[in-house]
PDB file of C-alpha atoms in Angstrom:
ATOM      1  CA  MET A  24      -0.018  -0.104   0.161  1.00 75.00           C
ATOM      2  CA  LEU A  25       2.819   2.484   1.176  1.00 76.00           C
ATOM      3  CA  ARG A  26       4.684   1.674  -2.366  1.00 80.00           C
ATOM      4  CA  LYS A  27       1.920   3.542  -4.237  1.00 84.00           C
ATOM      5  CA  LEU A  28       2.473   6.899  -2.242  1.00 89.00           C
ATOM      6  CA  ASP A  29       5.273   9.302  -3.236  1.00 90.00           C
ATOM      7  CA  ALA A  30       7.641  10.304  -0.270  1.00 89.00           C
ATOM      8  CA  ASP A  31       5.851  13.700   0.144  1.00 89.00           C
ATOM      9  CA  GLN A  32       2.459  11.828   0.671  1.00 92.00           C
ATOM     10  CA  ARG A  33       3.626   9.800   3.752  1.00 91.00           C
ATOM     11  CA  GLN A  34       5.865  10.233   7.043  1.00 92.00           C
ATOM     12  CA  MET A  35       6.679   8.494  10.104  1.00 91.00           C
ATOM     13  CA  MET A  36       5.838  10.895  13.239  1.00 91.00           C
ATOM     14  CA  CYS A  37       6.390  10.366  16.871  1.00 91.00           C
ATOM     15  CA  VAL A  38       3.015  10.796  18.371  1.00 89.00           C
ATOM     16  CA  GLN A  39       2.589  11.434  22.159  1.00 88.00           C
ATOM     17  CA  THR A  40      -0.509  10.353  23.847  1.00 86.00           C
ATOM     18  CA  TYR A  41      -0.772  10.985  27.637  1.00 87.00           C
ATOM     19  CA  ASP A  42       2.644   9.878  28.908  1.00 85.00           C
ATOM     20  CA  THR A  43       3.606   7.620  26.063  1.00 90.00           C
ATOM     21  CA  ALA A  44       5.393   8.296  22.638  1.00 90.00           C
ATOM     22  CA  ALA A  45       4.861   5.992  19.613  1.00 92.00           C
ATOM     23  CA  GLU A  46       5.913   6.227  15.793  1.00 93.00           C
ATOM     24  CA  HIS A  47       2.688   6.170  13.830  1.00 91.00           C
ATOM     25  CA  LEU A  48       2.323   6.780   9.908  1.00 90.00           C
ATOM     26  CA  MET A  49       0.875   9.798   8.832  1.00 91.00           C
ATOM     27  CA  VAL A  50      -0.325  10.387   5.277  1.00 91.00           C
ATOM     28  CA  SER A  51      -1.135  13.609   3.759  1.00 90.00           C
ATOM     29  CA  GLU A  52      -4.506  14.757   2.254  1.00 89.00           C
ATOM     30  CA  SER A  53      -3.352  13.968  -1.254  1.00 89.00           C
ATOM     31  CA  GLY A  54      -2.129  10.652  -0.040  1.00 91.00           C
ATOM     32  CA  VAL A  55      -5.456   9.843   1.267  1.00 90.00           C
ATOM     33  CA  TYR A  56      -7.200  10.545  -1.629  1.00 90.00           C
ATOM     34  CA  ALA A  57      -4.610   8.556  -3.801  1.00 90.00           C
ATOM     35  CA  LEU A  58      -5.256   5.560  -1.597  1.00 90.00           C
ATOM     36  CA  LEU A  59      -9.065   5.913  -2.065  1.00 89.00           C
ATOM     37  CA  VAL A  60      -8.519   5.933  -5.775  1.00 88.00           C
ATOM     38  CA  TYR A  61      -6.008   3.170  -5.926  1.00 87.00           C
ATOM     39  CA  HIS A  62      -8.067   0.847  -3.748  1.00 86.00           C
ATOM     40  CA  TYR A  63     -11.592   1.759  -4.917  1.00 86.00           C
ATOM     41  CA  CYS A  64     -14.455   0.211  -3.193  1.00 87.00           C
ATOM     42  CA  PRO A  65     -18.083   1.490  -3.369  1.00 88.00           C
ATOM     43  CA  GLU A  66     -18.205   1.509   0.572  1.00 88.00           C
ATOM     44  CA  TYR A  67     -15.380   4.071   0.652  1.00 88.00           C
ATOM     45  CA  ARG A  68     -17.708   6.667  -0.585  1.00 89.00           C
ATOM     46  CA  GLN A  69     -18.756   7.517   2.792  1.00 91.00           C
ATOM     47  CA  LEU A  70     -15.462   7.773   4.318  1.00 90.00           C
ATOM     48  CA  ARG A  71     -14.273   9.954   1.314  1.00 89.00           C
ATOM     49  CA  GLU A  72     -17.403  12.095   2.112  1.00 91.00           C
ATOM     50  CA  TRP A  73     -16.543  12.618   5.657  1.00 91.00           C
ATOM     51  CA  LEU A  74     -12.972  13.413   4.935  1.00 90.00           C
ATOM     52  CA  THR A  75     -14.026  15.898   2.291  1.00 89.00           C
ATOM     53  CA  ASN A  76     -16.765  17.383   4.352  1.00 90.00           C
ATOM     54  CA  GLN A  77     -15.643  17.230   7.922  1.00 91.00           C
ATOM     55  CA  VAL A  78     -12.290  16.256   8.565  1.00 89.00           C
ATOM     56  CA  VAL A  79     -10.246  18.420   5.956  1.00 87.00           C
ATOM     57  CA  PRO A  80     -12.195  21.603   6.526  1.00 87.00           C
ATOM     58  CA  ALA A  81     -11.644  21.217  10.506  1.00 89.00           C
ATOM     59  CA  LEU A  82      -7.994  20.696  10.125  1.00 84.00           C
ATOM     60  CA  ARG A  83      -7.712  23.779   7.644  1.00 81.00           C
ATOM     61  CA  ASP A  84      -9.674  26.094  10.185  1.00 81.00           C
ATOM     62  CA  ALA A  85      -7.380  24.881  12.899  1.00 80.00           C
ATOM     63  CA  ARG A  86      -4.443  25.929  11.210  1.00 70.00           C
ATOM     64  CA  PRO A  87      -2.690  29.126  11.957  1.00 68.00           C
ATOM     65  CA  VAL A  88      -3.325  31.900   9.161  1.00 62.00           C
ATOM     66  CA  ARG A  89      -0.281  33.205   7.489  1.00 61.00           C
ATOM     67  CA  SER A  90      -0.452  36.841   6.685  1.00 56.00           C
ATOM     68  CA  VAL A  91      -0.389  36.231   3.002  1.00 51.00           C
ATOM     69  CA  GLU A  92      -1.702  32.715   1.624  1.00 68.00           C
ATOM     70  CA  ARG A  93      -1.834  33.715  -1.895  1.00 80.00           C
ATOM     71  CA  PRO A  94      -0.200  36.033  -4.138  1.00 85.00           C
ATOM     72  CA  THR A  95      -1.006  39.758  -4.201  1.00 87.00           C
ATOM     73  CA  LEU A  96      -0.229  42.326  -7.036  1.00 87.00           C
ATOM     74  CA  SER A  97       0.888  45.616  -6.349  1.00 87.00           C
ATOM     75  CA  VAL A  98       2.320  48.759  -8.714  1.00 86.00           C
ATOM     76  CA  LEU A  99       5.472  50.660  -8.143  1.00 82.00           C
ATOM     77  CA  SER A 100       4.955  54.217  -9.843  1.00 82.00           C
ATOM     78  CA  TRP A 101       8.111  56.447 -10.727  1.00 77.00           C
ATOM     79  CA  PRO A 102       7.750  59.495 -12.916  1.00 79.00           C
ATOM     80  CA  GLN A 103       9.235  57.945 -15.916  1.00 77.00           C
ATOM     81  CA  MET A 104       7.522  54.512 -15.512  1.00 77.00           C
ATOM     82  CA  SER A 105       5.234  52.096 -13.398  1.00 81.00           C
ATOM     83  CA  LEU A 106       5.969  48.252 -12.573  1.00 82.00           C
ATOM     84  CA  SER A 107       3.678  45.598 -11.858  1.00 86.00           C
ATOM     85  CA  MET A 108       5.124  43.441  -8.719  1.00 87.00           C
ATOM     86  CA  LEU A 109       3.716  40.272  -7.607  1.00 88.00           C
ATOM     87  CA  HIS A 110       4.067  39.533  -3.932  1.00 87.00           C
ATOM     88  CA  TRP A 111       4.336  35.659  -3.205  1.00 83.00           C
ATOM     89  CA  GLN A 112       5.881  33.605  -0.297  1.00 79.00           C
ATOM     90  CA  ASP A 113       7.260  36.566   1.282  1.00 79.00           C
ATOM     91  CA  GLU A 114       9.410  37.599  -2.035  1.00 85.00           C
ATOM     92  CA  PRO A 115       8.672  40.281  -4.510  1.00 86.00           C
ATOM     93  CA  TRP A 116       8.311  39.135  -8.163  1.00 87.00           C
ATOM     94  CA  ILE A 117       9.087  41.158 -11.388  1.00 85.00           C
ATOM     95  CA  ARG A 118       7.831  39.876 -14.678  1.00 84.00           C
ATOM     96  CA  LEU A 119      10.766  39.017 -17.095  1.00 83.00           C
ATOM     97  CA  ARG A 120       9.705  41.289 -19.694  1.00 81.00           C
ATOM     98  CA  ASP A 121      10.009  44.185 -17.386  1.00 79.00           C
ATOM     99  CA  MET A 122      13.609  43.341 -16.719  1.00 76.00           C
ATOM    100  CA  PRO A 123      15.388  45.052 -19.755  1.00 73.00           C
ATOM    101  CA  CYS A 124      13.111  48.531 -18.800  1.00 70.00           C
ATOM    102  CA  LEU A 125      14.578  48.411 -15.110  1.00 67.00           C
ATOM    103  CA  LEU A 126      18.089  47.510 -16.385  1.00 66.00           C
ATOM    104  CA  ALA A 127      18.131  50.287 -18.980  1.00 65.00           C
ATOM    105  CA  ASP A 128      18.004  53.127 -16.195  1.00 58.00           C
ATOM    106  CA  ASP A 129      20.314  51.258 -13.757  1.00 56.00           C
ATOM    107  CA  PRO A 130      23.369  53.962 -13.414  1.00 58.00           C
ATOM    108  CA  PHE A 131      25.681  51.201 -12.929  1.00 58.00           C
ATOM    109  CA  ASN A 132      24.839  49.562 -16.535  1.00 56.00           C
ATOM    110  CA  ARG A 133      24.956  52.809 -18.273  1.00 61.00           C
ATOM    111  CA  LYS A 134      27.799  52.825 -20.823  1.00 69.00           C
ATOM    112  CA  GLU A 135      29.508  56.236 -22.112  1.00 70.00           C
ATOM    113  CA  SER A 136      29.509  56.626 -25.895  1.00 75.00           C
ATOM    114  CA  TRP A 137      32.679  56.406 -27.538  1.00 76.00           C
ATOM    115  CA  TRP A 138      32.928  59.945 -28.485  1.00 79.00           C
ATOM    116  CA  ARG A 139      32.402  61.230 -25.088  1.00 78.00           C
ATOM    117  CA  ARG A 140      35.174  58.689 -23.793  1.00 79.00           C
ATOM    118  CA  THR A 141      37.406  59.960 -26.456  1.00 82.00           C
ATOM    119  CA  SER A 142      36.809  63.856 -25.785  1.00 80.00           C
ATOM    120  CA  ARG A 143      37.342  63.184 -22.071  1.00 78.00           C
ATOM    121  CA  LEU A 144      40.587  61.527 -22.769  1.00 81.00           C
ATOM    122  CA  LEU A 145      41.820  64.258 -25.223  1.00 83.00           C
ATOM    123  CA  ARG A 146      40.566  66.927 -22.535  1.00 82.00           C
ATOM    124  CA  GLY A 147      43.039  64.989 -19.977  1.00 77.00           C
ATOM    125  CA  TYR A 148      39.947  63.901 -17.425  1.00 66.00           C
TER     126      TYR A 148
END
């Protein structure tokens, strides 16, 4: 039965009950649904409904809420341009197609034209 589950769908955990601790097999939500599909039996319908309608919602409600669970979009505005930014998993994300616009205004990436360098060299700067 366990051979049909991926490593992220099962895990041995130490569970403490009263004053004793014992290793128990824990199966993730996707693992439970995979087992129900692999070992189909019409009688399992009530088990699936109970898991879907009562157990999983209760577990999700008991989970601590993170500040941002889903990606949020924001806009950074400057006088020359505006930029869309996605905030996801506590990281800002910028679209790849917007990168040339950002790099074009970067003072570290600006190169002088050849005639300006030559004139500076001739003037002794």
